[in-house]
Amino acid sequence: MAKRKEENFFSPENAKRPRQEELEDFDKDGDEDECTVSFTNGTSTLTAAEVGIIESIHLRNFMCHSMLGPFKFGSNVNFVVGNNGSGKSAVLTALIVGLGGKAVATNRGSSLKGFVKDGQNSADITITLRNRGDDAYRANVYGDSIVVQQHISMDGSRSYKLKSETGAVVSTRKEELIAILDHFNIQVDNPVSILTQEMSKQFLQSKNEGDKYKFFMKATQLEQMKEDYSYIMETKERTKEQINQGEEVNEIEKQLNAIRDNIKIGEDRAARLDRKMEEQQVRLNEAEKKYKDIQDKLEKISQETNARAPECMALKADVTAKKRAYNEAEVLYNRSLNEYKALKKDDEQLCKRIEELKKSTDQSLEPERLERQKKICWLKERVKTLQDQENSINQEIEQFQQAIEKDKEEYTRIKGEELDVKHALTYNQRQLKELKDSKTDRLKRFGSHVPALLEAIDEAYRRGHFTHKPIGPLGACIHLRDPEHALAIESCLKGLLQAYCCHNHADERILQALMKRFYPPGTSRPQIIVSEFRNEMYDVRHRAAHHPEFPTVLTALEIDNAVVANSLIDMRGIETVLLIKNNSVARAVMQFQKPPKNCREAFTADGDQVFAGRYYSSENTRPKFLSRDVDSEISDLENEVENKKAQIINLQQHLSALEKDIKHNEDLLKRCQLHYKELKMKIRKSISEIRELENIEEHQSVDIATLEDEAQENKIKMKMVEKNMEQQKENMEHHKSLKVEAENKYDAIKLKINQLSELADPLKDELNLADAEVDNQKRGKRHYEEKQKEHLDTLNKKKRELDMKVKELEEKMSQARQICPERIEVKKSASILDKEINRLRQKIQAEHASHGDREEIMRQYQEARETYLDLDNKVRTLKRFIKLLEEIMTHRYKTYQQFRRCLTLRCKLYFDNLLSQRAYCGKMNFDHKNETLTISVQPGEGNKAAFNDMRALSGGERSFSTVCFILSLWSIAESPFRCLDEFDVYMDMVNRRIAMDMILKMADSQRFRQFILLTPQSMSSLPSSKLIRILRMSDPERGQTTLPFRPVTQEDDDN
C-alpha cells in the first residue's frame, strides 16, 4: 500500500503502550511479528511535495457558480474557509469530477449534466497537478506541471485535454489520465484521499458497525483486492465447468473447431509476420542508409586530413624558420639600439667637454690631459673587446637553450613511450597470470569468477530455479579444427566467447541475480542471450557462404551443442564469415574481385577484418581464449614481458642520459649566464671610468679642433647607426609579421586537423555499430522470411486437414442420417462412449472375422484412440493448471490475510496513540468474519471510566474520536493529497483546537503531502507559517458571476 516510509508525528511522551486487550485480539488473527509499527520523535526533514499535489483549480459554469478561481494551493496545508454557499464544496466536487470520478461518487448528483449551471451549455474544470523531481511523469513532455482540462456538455458527456506546462495539448484520451493518476497514486474514489460530507455521514457518522468496516476496507484498498480474488476464483470455477463440458463434446466437431481456431490464429500470425517483415525491411533500409552516410563522412574526413598533413608539416617548418629569422633580426636591432644610445651619450659628453675647454684658459695641465686621453683610449679598446666577448657568450647561451629545449622535448616523448610500454607490460602480466591459472582450470581463461559462477548455476538448477540450465561461456563450448584460426575467430566473435544462453527471460533474471554476486558493481558482466533452446541446429545451407578453399567460421568450429551454434548464427552470422589466413589473399578475394555469394566479411590469421570496401587491422596479436597450446602462449608472453622490461630499462637509461645532458647543459648555461653578467658589469664599469675621466674638469689647454673633429665623426657615426637601426627595426617588424602570419596559419591547420581527428573517432565507432546493426537487421529479415515460409506451409497443411475433416464429418453425418434422420444428443461421457464403441467394434470384428477388412477396421480404431488420448492429455494438463492456480490463490489469500492483519494492528496503534493526546483511551475491534468494526472510547482516566460506544459520547467527543480515526487511516494509506470537508463542524472550541493541532502536526511531519481542509470557521487563530495557506471565500452577492477569494498567508514559496 504505502510507497514511502513515513516519519510518525507522535512524541514519545504521548505514545502509549498498546493495551493487552488489543494485542490479544491481534494474536487471535495472526502473529504479531508479521508486521511492525514504530513511532519516532522529531520534526520531519522531508522537503515539499514534488509530484501529484494540486497546484490550482479553475471552474467555469460549474454547479451554481459562473466562475470560481483560479485557486492556487500551497504544497502543504491549505484551508478553504467561507460560509455556506460560498463554493467550498463545489471545489471538492470539481476535484473528484475533474480527475475522472463518477458523478455518483460526489453524492451531489447522478449524472454529469447536473453539474452544468442552469442556462449554460457546458461547464469547464481545469486542474493543475505538480510534476517535478525524479518521480515526474514524462517530464520531457509535460514539464513541471500537468494541466487536466475537462469539458462537460449538457447531454452529460465529457471530454479531456491533458496539457503540458506550456499549454500544449499532449493527449485527449482518458487512458492517459488514468496512467497519470496511477503514476501519482491518486484515488479520487478513496475516502482517505477525498472525504466529502456525505461520505462522512454515510460511514463515519453511521451507527452501523458494518459501515465503519466498509469504510476501513475501502480506505485501505483491501476491498478492491478482495473483489479481485473473488473474480479470479469465479473465473477458475467457470473454467472447470468448461473443462467438464468439453469432455462431453463430440470429438470430430471438437477437432474441427480446434483446427479452425488454429487456422484463424495462424492467419493472424501470418498477418503479424507480414507487418514485421515490412517493419524489418524499413529498419534495414534505415540502417544501411545510416551506415553509408557515416562511411561517406568518415572517408571525407580521412581525405581532408590526409590532404592537410603535408601542408601542416610545411607550415611547421616555415614557422620554425621564420621564428629563427625573427630572433636574429631582434638581436641585430637590439645591438644597433645599444650602440646608438652609447654614441648619443658620447656626443653629449663631447659637446659638453668642448664648451668647458673653450672656457678654460689654464693650459698648465697639458700632461695630465694627455695621460687621461691615453687612458680613455685604452678603456674604449677594452670595452670593445668585452662587447665582442658578450656577443660570443650570448650566442653560446642561445645554443645551450636550444639544446636544452630539444632534450626536454625528447625526454617528454620518451617518457610517454615508457608509460605506453608500462601499460602494455601490466596488461601482459595480467594476461600471463590468467593463462597460468587456466592451466589448472581452462574456464578461468574466461574470467577468474567463472568456475564459481558455473557452480552456482548448477546449484540453482538442481534446486529447480531454472527452466533449462543456462549454457556458457560459449567459448568453452566450441573447439577449433585448425589452431591457426584461433585469433581470427576470436576477432570475429569477441565478447560472445564469454556470453551465456538462457531459454527464456525468467531464466535470464535468475542468472543476472547470480552474476551480481560475482561481478562487483561498475565491472562489465558477460552478455546473456535469450533464445528458445532447440535440439537441432538451424539449416543454413541456402544462406551460408561457400568457397572451395576457405572455410566459414561455422565450418571451422566443432560445436556439439545446437543451442550454442544457433546462438552464434543468430548473433554473429558465423555461416557468412570466411576465414582466409593470408592478408593479401583476403584482400584479393574480398576486394579485388566480387566476394563469394552470401559472404559479408572475412578474417585473416592475424585477426584483421576484411570487407568488400574496407580493411580493419586487429589490435590483438595473440588469442586469449581459444589457444590450445597454453605452455607456448605462456612462454611467448613471458618472453614478451621480458622484452617489455628490457625496453623499459633501455628507455629509462635513455631518460637518465637525457636528464644528465639537460643538467650538464643547464650547468653550462648558468656558467655562461654568470659570465655574461660579469662581462656586463665590466663593460658598465669601464664605460663609467671613461665617463668619469671625460667629466673631470681640465684646466689644461686642449686641442679643441681635435675634439670637434671627433664630435663630428661621432655625429656621422650616429647617423649611420641610426639609419642602420631603422633598417634593422623594419627588418625585425617584417620578420615578426611573417612569423605571426606563419604561426596563425600553422595553428589554424593544426586545429582543423585535430577537429577532423576528433570527428573521425566517434564516426569510426558509429560505423562499426551501424555495420553491426545492418548485419542484425539482415539476419532479422532472413529470420522472419524463414518463419513466414514455415508458417505458411503449416497454415496450408492445417487448411488441407480442415477440408479433410469437414469431408469426413459430412460423410459421418450422412451415414448417421441413413441410420437415424435426426441427430440424437447423448448425455454419456466420451470415455463411456469410447468403451461402448470398442465393445461394438469387438462384436463387429467377431461377426466379420471371415468377411470384413480387419486392417481397415484396426487403422480406424488406432486413429480414434490417438485422437482420444490427445484430448485426454489436454484435459489433464488443464486440470493440473487449475490445481496450480488453486495453490497460488491459497498462498496469495493467506498473504492478503496477513496484510489485512498488519494494517489492522497499525490502525489500532495509531488510533490509541492519537486518543492519548487528550488523555482518552480507545479500543478498535475488527471482526473480519462478520465484516464489522466496533470502536469504543473512554473519555476519562484509564482505570476510572468504562469503555463506551461512540454513540454514548457527546458530539464534540465523537467528532474528536472520528478525527483520530481518520488520522489513523491517513497514517496507513498512501496518497499525495488529503481533502477533508467541514471536519470540525460538530466540535466545540477545545476539541476543535486539539484536532487542529493534531492535523497540523501530522502535516508538518509529512511535508511531501498536501492537505486541503474545508471549514466554515475563520481560522484566524492559526499560527503564522509558510507551510499554511488560507483561501478565504467571500459570500456571493446578488448577480455576481465571479466569486472572489483572498489568500491569507506569507509569500508562497511554490509559485
Coordinates of N, CA and C in Angstrom, one line a residue, residues 168 257 380 717 776 844:
A168 N 0.6 23.3 -24.3 CA 0.5 22.4 -25.5 C -0.4 21.2 -25.1
N257 N -13.3 -27.6 -34.6 CA -13.2 -26.3 -34.0 C -11.8 -25.9 -33.7
K380 N 88.4 52.4 -24.0 CA 87.5 52.1 -25.1 C 87.8 50.9 -25.8
K717 N 78.8 59.0 -37.4 CA 78.6 57.6 -37.0 C 77.2 57.3 -36.4
N776 N 22.6 -7.2 -38.2 CA 21.5 -7.7 -37.3 C 20.2 -7.6 -38.0
I844 N -18.4 -56.5 -34.0 CA -18.3 -56.4 -35.4 C -17.2 -57.2 -36.0

